[in-house]
CSV table of C-alpha atoms in Angstrom, one decimal:
chain,number,residue,atom,x,y,z
A,28,MET,CA,-33.4,-6.0,12.5
A,29,MET,CA,-36.7,-4.8,10.5
A,30,LEU,CA,-36.1,-2.4,8.7
A,31,GLY,CA,-39.3,-1.9,7.3
A,32,LEU,CA,-38.0,-3.0,3.3
A,33,ILE,CA,-39.9,-1.5,0.5
A,34,GLY,CA,-40.2,-5.0,-1.8
A,35,PHE,CA,-38.0,-8.0,-1.3
A,36,ALA,CA,-34.9,-7.8,-3.8
A,37,SER,CA,-33.3,-12.2,-4.5
A,38,LEU,CA,-30.1,-13.4,-3.7
A,39,PHE,CA,-30.3,-14.4,-8.0
A,40,ALA,CA,-31.3,-11.3,-8.6
A,41,GLY,CA,-28.0,-9.3,-8.0
A,42,LEU,CA,-25.5,-12.1,-8.7
A,43,ALA,CA,-26.4,-11.0,-12.4
A,44,ARG,CA,-26.4,-8.3,-11.2
A,45,ALA,CA,-23.4,-5.3,-11.9
A,46,GLY,CA,-22.6,-1.0,-12.4
A,47,THR,CA,-19.0,0.9,-13.1
A,48,THR,CA,-17.3,1.8,-10.2
A,49,VAL,CA,-16.7,5.3,-10.4
A,50,TRP,CA,-14.2,5.9,-7.3
A,51,SER,CA,-13.0,3.2,-4.7
A,52,GLY,CA,-12.0,4.4,-1.3
A,53,ASN,CA,-10.9,1.0,-0.7
A,54,PHE,CA,-8.5,1.1,2.3
A,55,ASP,CA,-5.9,-1.6,1.3
A,56,TYR,CA,-4.3,1.2,-1.2
A,57,TYR,CA,-3.1,1.9,2.6
A,58,SER,CA,-0.3,0.1,4.2
A,59,THR,CA,-0.6,2.2,7.4
A,60,VAL,CA,-3.0,4.5,8.4
A,61,ALA,CA,0.8,6.8,8.4
A,62,ASP,CA,0.5,6.2,3.7
A,63,PHE,CA,-2.8,9.3,4.6
A,64,ASP,CA,-0.5,11.8,5.7
A,65,LYS,CA,1.3,11.0,1.9
A,66,TRP,CA,-1.6,13.7,0.7
A,67,SER,CA,-1.3,17.4,0.1
A,68,TRP,CA,-2.9,19.4,-2.3
A,69,SER,CA,0.4,20.1,-3.9
A,70,ASN,CA,1.2,15.6,-3.7
A,71,GLN,CA,-2.7,14.3,-5.3
A,72,VAL,CA,-2.2,10.5,-3.3
A,73,GLY,CA,-3.9,8.2,-3.0
A,74,GLU,CA,-7.6,6.4,-2.7
A,75,TYR,CA,-8.5,10.2,0.0
A,76,GLN,CA,-7.7,13.7,0.4
A,77,TRP,CA,-6.7,14.2,4.3
A,78,TYR,CA,-7.5,17.4,6.0
A,79,ILE,CA,-10.6,17.9,7.9
A,80,HIS,CA,-9.2,16.6,11.4
A,81,GLY,CA,-7.3,17.8,15.0
A,82,SER,CA,-3.8,19.0,15.0
A,83,GLY,CA,-1.8,15.5,16.6
A,84,PRO,CA,-0.9,12.6,14.8
A,85,THR,CA,-3.4,10.7,12.1
A,86,SER,CA,-3.0,7.9,14.5
A,87,ASP,CA,-5.0,9.3,16.9
A,88,TYR,CA,-8.0,9.3,13.9
A,89,LEU,CA,-7.5,7.1,12.2
A,90,ALA,CA,-6.6,3.7,12.8
A,91,LEU,CA,-6.9,0.8,9.8
A,92,ASP,CA,-7.4,-3.7,10.9
A,93,ALA,CA,-8.6,-6.0,9.4
A,94,SER,CA,-11.4,-6.9,12.3
A,95,PHE,CA,-12.7,-2.8,10.6
A,96,LYS,CA,-14.3,-4.0,8.0
A,97,ASN,CA,-17.1,-5.7,7.1
A,98,PRO,CA,-16.8,-9.8,7.0
A,99,ALA,CA,-18.9,-9.3,4.3
A,100,ILE,CA,-17.2,-8.0,1.9
A,101,ALA,CA,-14.2,-9.7,0.6
A,102,SER,CA,-13.3,-6.7,-1.8
A,103,GLU,CA,-10.8,-5.4,0.8
A,104,SER,CA,-8.9,-6.9,3.8
A,105,LYS,CA,-9.2,-4.1,6.1
A,106,GLY,CA,-11.0,-1.5,7.2
A,107,LEU,CA,-11.3,1.4,9.0
A,108,LYS,CA,-11.5,2.7,12.5
A,109,ALA,CA,-12.7,6.7,12.4
A,110,THR,CA,-12.3,8.6,16.0
A,111,ILE,CA,-13.1,11.5,17.3
A,112,SER,CA,-13.1,13.6,21.0
A,113,ALA,CA,-11.8,16.3,22.1
A,114,ASN,CA,-8.8,16.9,21.0
A,115,ALA,CA,-10.4,16.3,16.8
A,116,THR,CA,-11.0,19.9,15.7
A,117,TRP,CA,-10.3,21.5,12.4
A,118,ASN,CA,-9.8,24.9,11.8
A,119,GLY,CA,-10.5,26.7,13.8
A,120,GLN,CA,-14.2,25.2,14.9
A,121,THR,CA,-15.6,23.8,18.1
A,122,MET,CA,-17.0,20.8,16.3
A,123,GLU,CA,-15.7,17.1,16.5
A,124,ARG,CA,-14.8,15.6,12.9
A,125,THR,CA,-12.2,13.0,11.4
A,126,GLU,CA,-13.6,13.2,7.4
A,127,LEU,CA,-12.1,12.2,4.1
A,128,ILE,CA,-12.8,13.6,0.5
A,129,PRO,CA,-12.6,10.9,-1.6
A,130,GLN,CA,-9.1,11.6,-4.6
A,131,THR,CA,-10.6,11.9,-8.4
A,132,THR,CA,-10.8,13.3,-11.1
A,133,ALA,CA,-13.5,11.6,-12.0
A,134,ASN,CA,-17.3,13.1,-12.3
A,135,LEU,CA,-19.4,11.8,-9.2
A,136,GLY,CA,-22.0,13.7,-10.2
A,137,THR,CA,-23.4,12.8,-12.3
A,138,GLY,CA,-26.5,10.9,-13.8
A,139,THR,CA,-27.4,7.9,-10.9
A,140,LEU,CA,-24.8,6.7,-9.3
A,141,TYR,CA,-24.8,4.2,-6.0
A,142,TYR,CA,-22.9,5.2,-3.4
A,143,HIS,CA,-22.0,2.6,-1.2
A,144,PHE,CA,-20.3,2.1,2.7
A,145,SER,CA,-20.9,0.0,5.6
A,146,ILE,CA,-20.4,1.5,9.7
A,147,LYS,CA,-21.0,0.5,12.4
A,148,ARG,CA,-20.2,0.7,16.7
A,149,THR,CA,-19.1,-1.3,19.2
A,150,ASP,CA,-19.1,-0.3,23.5
A,151,THR,CA,-15.8,0.4,23.2
A,152,ASN,CA,-15.8,4.5,23.2
A,153,PRO,CA,-19.5,4.4,21.6
A,154,PRO,CA,-21.0,6.9,20.4
A,155,ASP,CA,-22.8,8.8,22.7
A,156,ALA,CA,-26.6,9.7,22.0
A,157,SER,CA,-27.3,12.8,24.7
A,158,ASP,CA,-25.6,15.0,26.1
A,159,ALA,CA,-24.1,14.6,29.6
A,160,ARG,CA,-23.2,18.1,29.6
A,161,LYS,CA,-26.7,19.9,29.0
A,162,LEU,CA,-26.1,21.5,26.7
A,163,ARG,CA,-28.2,20.2,24.0
A,164,SER,CA,-30.6,17.6,24.2
A,165,THR,CA,-29.1,15.1,21.5
A,166,LEU,CA,-25.9,15.2,20.3
A,167,GLU,CA,-25.9,15.2,16.8
A,168,HIS,CA,-23.6,13.5,14.2
A,169,GLN,CA,-23.3,14.5,10.1
A,170,ILE,CA,-22.2,10.7,9.2
A,171,LEU,CA,-21.0,10.1,5.5
A,172,PHE,CA,-22.7,13.6,4.6
A,173,PHE,CA,-22.5,15.7,1.6
A,174,GLU,CA,-21.4,19.6,2.0
A,175,SER,CA,-24.7,20.4,0.8
A,176,HIS,CA,-26.2,18.2,3.8
A,177,PHE,CA,-28.6,17.5,0.2
A,178,THR,CA,-28.2,13.8,2.2
A,179,GLU,CA,-26.6,12.2,4.5
A,180,LEU,CA,-26.7,9.8,8.7
A,181,LYS,CA,-28.0,11.7,11.1
A,182,TYR,CA,-27.3,10.2,14.7
A,183,GLY,CA,-28.1,11.4,18.0
A,184,VAL,CA,-30.8,13.6,16.3
A,185,GLY,CA,-34.7,13.7,17.3
A,186,PRO,CA,-37.4,12.2,17.1
A,187,THR,CA,-35.5,8.8,18.9
A,188,PRO,CA,-32.0,10.0,18.9
A,189,THR,CA,-30.4,6.8,19.3
A,190,ASP,CA,-31.3,5.5,16.4
A,191,LEU,CA,-29.1,6.1,13.2
A,192,GLN,CA,-31.5,8.0,10.8
A,193,TRP,CA,-31.5,8.9,7.1
A,194,MET,CA,-32.0,12.9,5.8
A,195,VAL,CA,-33.0,14.6,2.9
A,196,THR,CA,-32.2,17.8,3.5
A,197,GLY,CA,-32.6,17.7,7.4
A,198,ALA,CA,-35.8,15.2,7.0
A,199,ARG,CA,-35.8,12.0,8.9
A,200,GLN,CA,-36.4,9.2,5.2
A,201,TRP,CA,-36.8,6.5,7.7
A,202,GLY,CA,-33.9,5.1,10.8
A,203,THR,CA,-33.3,2.4,12.6
A,204,PRO,CA,-32.0,1.2,15.7
A,205,PHE,CA,-28.0,2.6,16.2
A,206,THR,CA,-27.5,-1.5,18.2
A,207,ALA,CA,-23.6,-1.8,18.5
A,208,ASP,CA,-22.0,-4.6,16.6
A,209,THR,CA,-23.6,-4.9,13.7
A,210,TRP,CA,-22.9,-3.6,9.9
A,211,PHE,CA,-25.8,-1.7,8.3
A,212,ASN,CA,-24.5,-1.5,4.9
A,213,PHE,CA,-25.7,1.6,2.9
A,214,ALA,CA,-25.6,3.3,-0.6
A,215,TYR,CA,-27.0,6.4,-1.8
A,216,GLU,CA,-29.3,6.8,-4.8
A,217,ILE,CA,-28.0,9.7,-6.7
A,218,ASN,CA,-30.1,10.2,-9.8
A,219,PHE,CA,-28.3,13.9,-11.0
A,220,SER,CA,-30.2,14.9,-13.3
A,221,ALA,CA,-33.5,13.9,-11.8
A,222,ASN,CA,-32.8,16.0,-9.0
A,223,THR,CA,-33.8,13.3,-6.7
A,224,VAL,CA,-32.2,10.3,-4.3
A,225,GLY,CA,-33.1,7.9,-2.8
A,226,LEU,CA,-32.0,4.3,0.2
A,227,TRP,CA,-30.8,0.3,0.2
A,228,ALA,CA,-29.6,-0.7,2.7
A,229,SER,CA,-29.3,-4.4,4.2
A,230,THR,CA,-27.5,-5.2,7.8
A,231,GLY,CA,-24.4,-8.2,8.4
A,232,ALA,CA,-23.9,-9.9,4.6
A,233,SER,CA,-27.6,-9.4,3.4
A,234,PRO,CA,-27.7,-7.9,0.5
A,235,LEU,CA,-29.2,-4.5,0.0
A,236,THR,CA,-33.1,-3.5,-0.3
A,237,LYS,CA,-35.0,-0.5,-1.3
A,238,VAL,CA,-35.9,1.0,1.8
A,239,VAL,CA,-37.1,4.6,1.0
A,240,ASN,CA,-37.9,5.5,-2.9
A,241,ASN,CA,-36.1,8.7,-4.8
A,242,VAL,CA,-37.4,11.7,-3.3
A,243,SER,CA,-36.3,15.6,-3.9
A,244,ALA,CA,-33.5,16.5,-3.3
A,245,SER,CA,-30.4,19.1,-4.5
A,246,THR,CA,-28.4,17.2,-5.5
A,247,SER,CA,-25.4,18.5,-6.1
A,248,THR,CA,-21.2,17.8,-6.4
A,249,ASN,CA,-18.2,19.2,-6.8
A,250,SER,CA,-16.4,15.0,-6.7
A,251,ALA,CA,-14.1,17.0,-3.3
A,252,ASP,CA,-17.3,16.5,-0.7
A,253,PHE,CA,-18.4,13.8,-0.1
A,254,HIS,CA,-17.3,13.3,3.9
A,255,VAL,CA,-16.7,9.4,4.3
A,256,GLY,CA,-16.6,10.3,7.9
A,257,VAL,CA,-17.6,11.8,11.0
A,258,LEU,CA,-19.3,14.6,12.2
A,259,ARG,CA,-20.7,16.0,15.9
A,260,ILE,CA,-22.1,19.3,16.8
A,261,VAL,CA,-20.8,19.9,19.9
A,262,GLN,CA,-17.4,19.2,21.8
A,263,GLY,CA,-16.6,17.2,24.2
A,264,ASN,CA,-14.7,13.4,25.9
A,265,PRO,CA,-15.2,10.5,25.7
A,266,PRO,CA,-13.8,10.1,22.4
A,267,GLU,CA,-16.4,7.6,19.6
A,268,ASP,CA,-15.1,4.9,17.3
A,269,TRP,CA,-17.5,4.8,14.2
A,270,TYR,CA,-15.7,1.5,11.5
A,271,ILE,CA,-16.3,1.8,8.0
A,272,SER,CA,-15.9,-1.2,5.4
A,273,GLY,CA,-17.1,-0.6,2.2
A,274,VAL,CA,-16.2,2.5,0.2
A,275,TYR,CA,-17.4,2.9,-3.5
A,276,VAL,CA,-19.1,4.6,-5.7
A,277,GLU,CA,-20.6,3.0,-9.0
A,278,ARG,CA,-23.1,3.4,-12.4
A,279,GLY,CA,-25.2,1.3,-13.4
A,280,THR,CA,-27.1,-1.3,-12.3
A,281,LEU,CA,-26.5,-1.7,-8.7
A,282,PRO,CA,-24.8,-5.1,-7.6
A,283,LEU,CA,-27.2,-6.1,-4.5
A,284,LEU,CA,-24.6,-8.5,-3.2
A,285,LEU,CA,-21.6,-7.7,-0.7
A,286,GLY,CA,-18.0,-7.4,-1.6
A,287,ARG,CA,-19.1,-6.8,-5.3
A,288,GLU,CA,-17.2,-3.4,-6.3
A,289,GLN,CA,-15.5,-4.6,-9.0
A,290,HIS,CA,-10.9,-4.7,-8.8
A,291,ARG,CA,-9.8,-1.2,-8.3
A,292,GLY,CA,-5.9,-0.8,-9.3
A,293,TRP,CA,-3.9,1.3,-8.4
A,294,THR,CA,-0.6,0.6,-11.0
A,295,THR,CA,-0.7,2.3,-14.1
A,296,SER,CA,-0.4,-1.0,-16.4
A,297,ALA,CA,-3.7,-2.6,-17.5
A,298,PRO,CA,-2.7,-7.1,-15.5
A,299,ALA,CA,-5.0,-9.3,-16.7
A,300,SER,CA,-3.6,-11.8,-13.3
A,301,THR,CA,-6.2,-14.1,-12.2
A,302,THR,CA,-7.9,-13.5,-9.1
A,303,GLN,CA,-10.8,-17.0,-9.5
A,304,ALA,CA,-11.4,-19.1,-11.6
A,305,GLY,CA,-12.9,-17.1,-14.7
A,306,GLU,CA,-13.0,-13.8,-13.3
A,307,TYR,CA,-10.8,-11.7,-13.7
A,308,ASP,CA,-9.1,-7.8,-12.8
A,309,CYS,CA,-8.6,-6.2,-15.7
A,310,CYS,CA,-8.5,-1.7,-14.7
A,311,GLY,CA,-6.5,0.0,-17.3
A,312,VAL,CA,-5.0,2.9,-17.7
A,313,ASP,CA,-7.3,5.1,-16.1
A,314,ASN,CA,-8.0,3.9,-12.9
A,315,ASP,CA,-10.7,5.9,-12.1
A,316,GLU,CA,-12.5,3.8,-14.1
A,317,CYS,CA,-12.8,0.3,-13.9
A,318,GLY,CA,-15.2,-1.7,-17.1
A,319,TRP,CA,-16.8,-5.1,-16.1
A,320,CYS,CA,-16.0,-7.6,-18.6
A,321,ASP,CA,-16.3,-11.8,-19.5
A,322,ALA,CA,-13.6,-14.6,-18.2
A,323,ASP,CA,-13.7,-14.5,-23.0
A,324,THR,CA,-12.4,-11.1,-23.4
A,325,MET,CA,-9.9,-9.6,-19.8
A,326,GLY,CA,-13.2,-9.7,-17.8
A,327,THR,CA,-12.7,-7.8,-13.9
A,328,VAL,CA,-12.2,-9.2,-10.5
A,329,TRP,CA,-15.5,-9.7,-7.8
A,330,ARG,CA,-15.4,-7.0,-5.0
């Protein structure tokens, strides 16, 4: 698939590049979807806040399974299926919404950060780009977006509704056909100091390559307004399933290879357990951030 790539990033360059995970949205934290319900405003546990969804049980909107993840991402054993439907309205709104929000004390809005994720659709409960009820000419979907919408993916909007489109402040910067059974990998490169944002992308197991150089944007976040999920403007059936994998935020040098997120611990200890030859898990007491190091000092595992 042609992505209109800017330049070429070699595989071997990716091996030498590594950053620091500031927040990890790894779905292995959750044994079952019932674990998402353990989060509340009075009990802020887990990787995600879970409150933007319909009135049904969580299993109506979220599912976890090994088949839902990008096989190229070795850092997690399962991915997420997010479902929207006429039953997915939230807080009296008429829009359909199934969205997770980072649960973290880390600052996700400082310096230059890379917001990573992969998404996919299939031909079962696929996203609908056209409005069968003729209420509008398209069914706008907002995908993996910030509250201010300074950057996001969209689907079902012009000029090509069947394209997955990257937007900055509502204007299309890049797009590609949203083909079924293809994993689309992204990293939003956000420079919060310079107020710019760029896009890295690839498909399948291919290395990320910068497809759009940074452009001006009103970059801002309170670290709790990155929406991991989907909002559809028009309410109605049939249901739609969206697959999400490999979600994390890092700073430093972007690792081009997929599955290179550093290991994220969920305990308050600092174990040194061998995970691969020459590599170790060394998440510290502050598990919102893990540093890269090497086997001689007690290192982190590649993810």
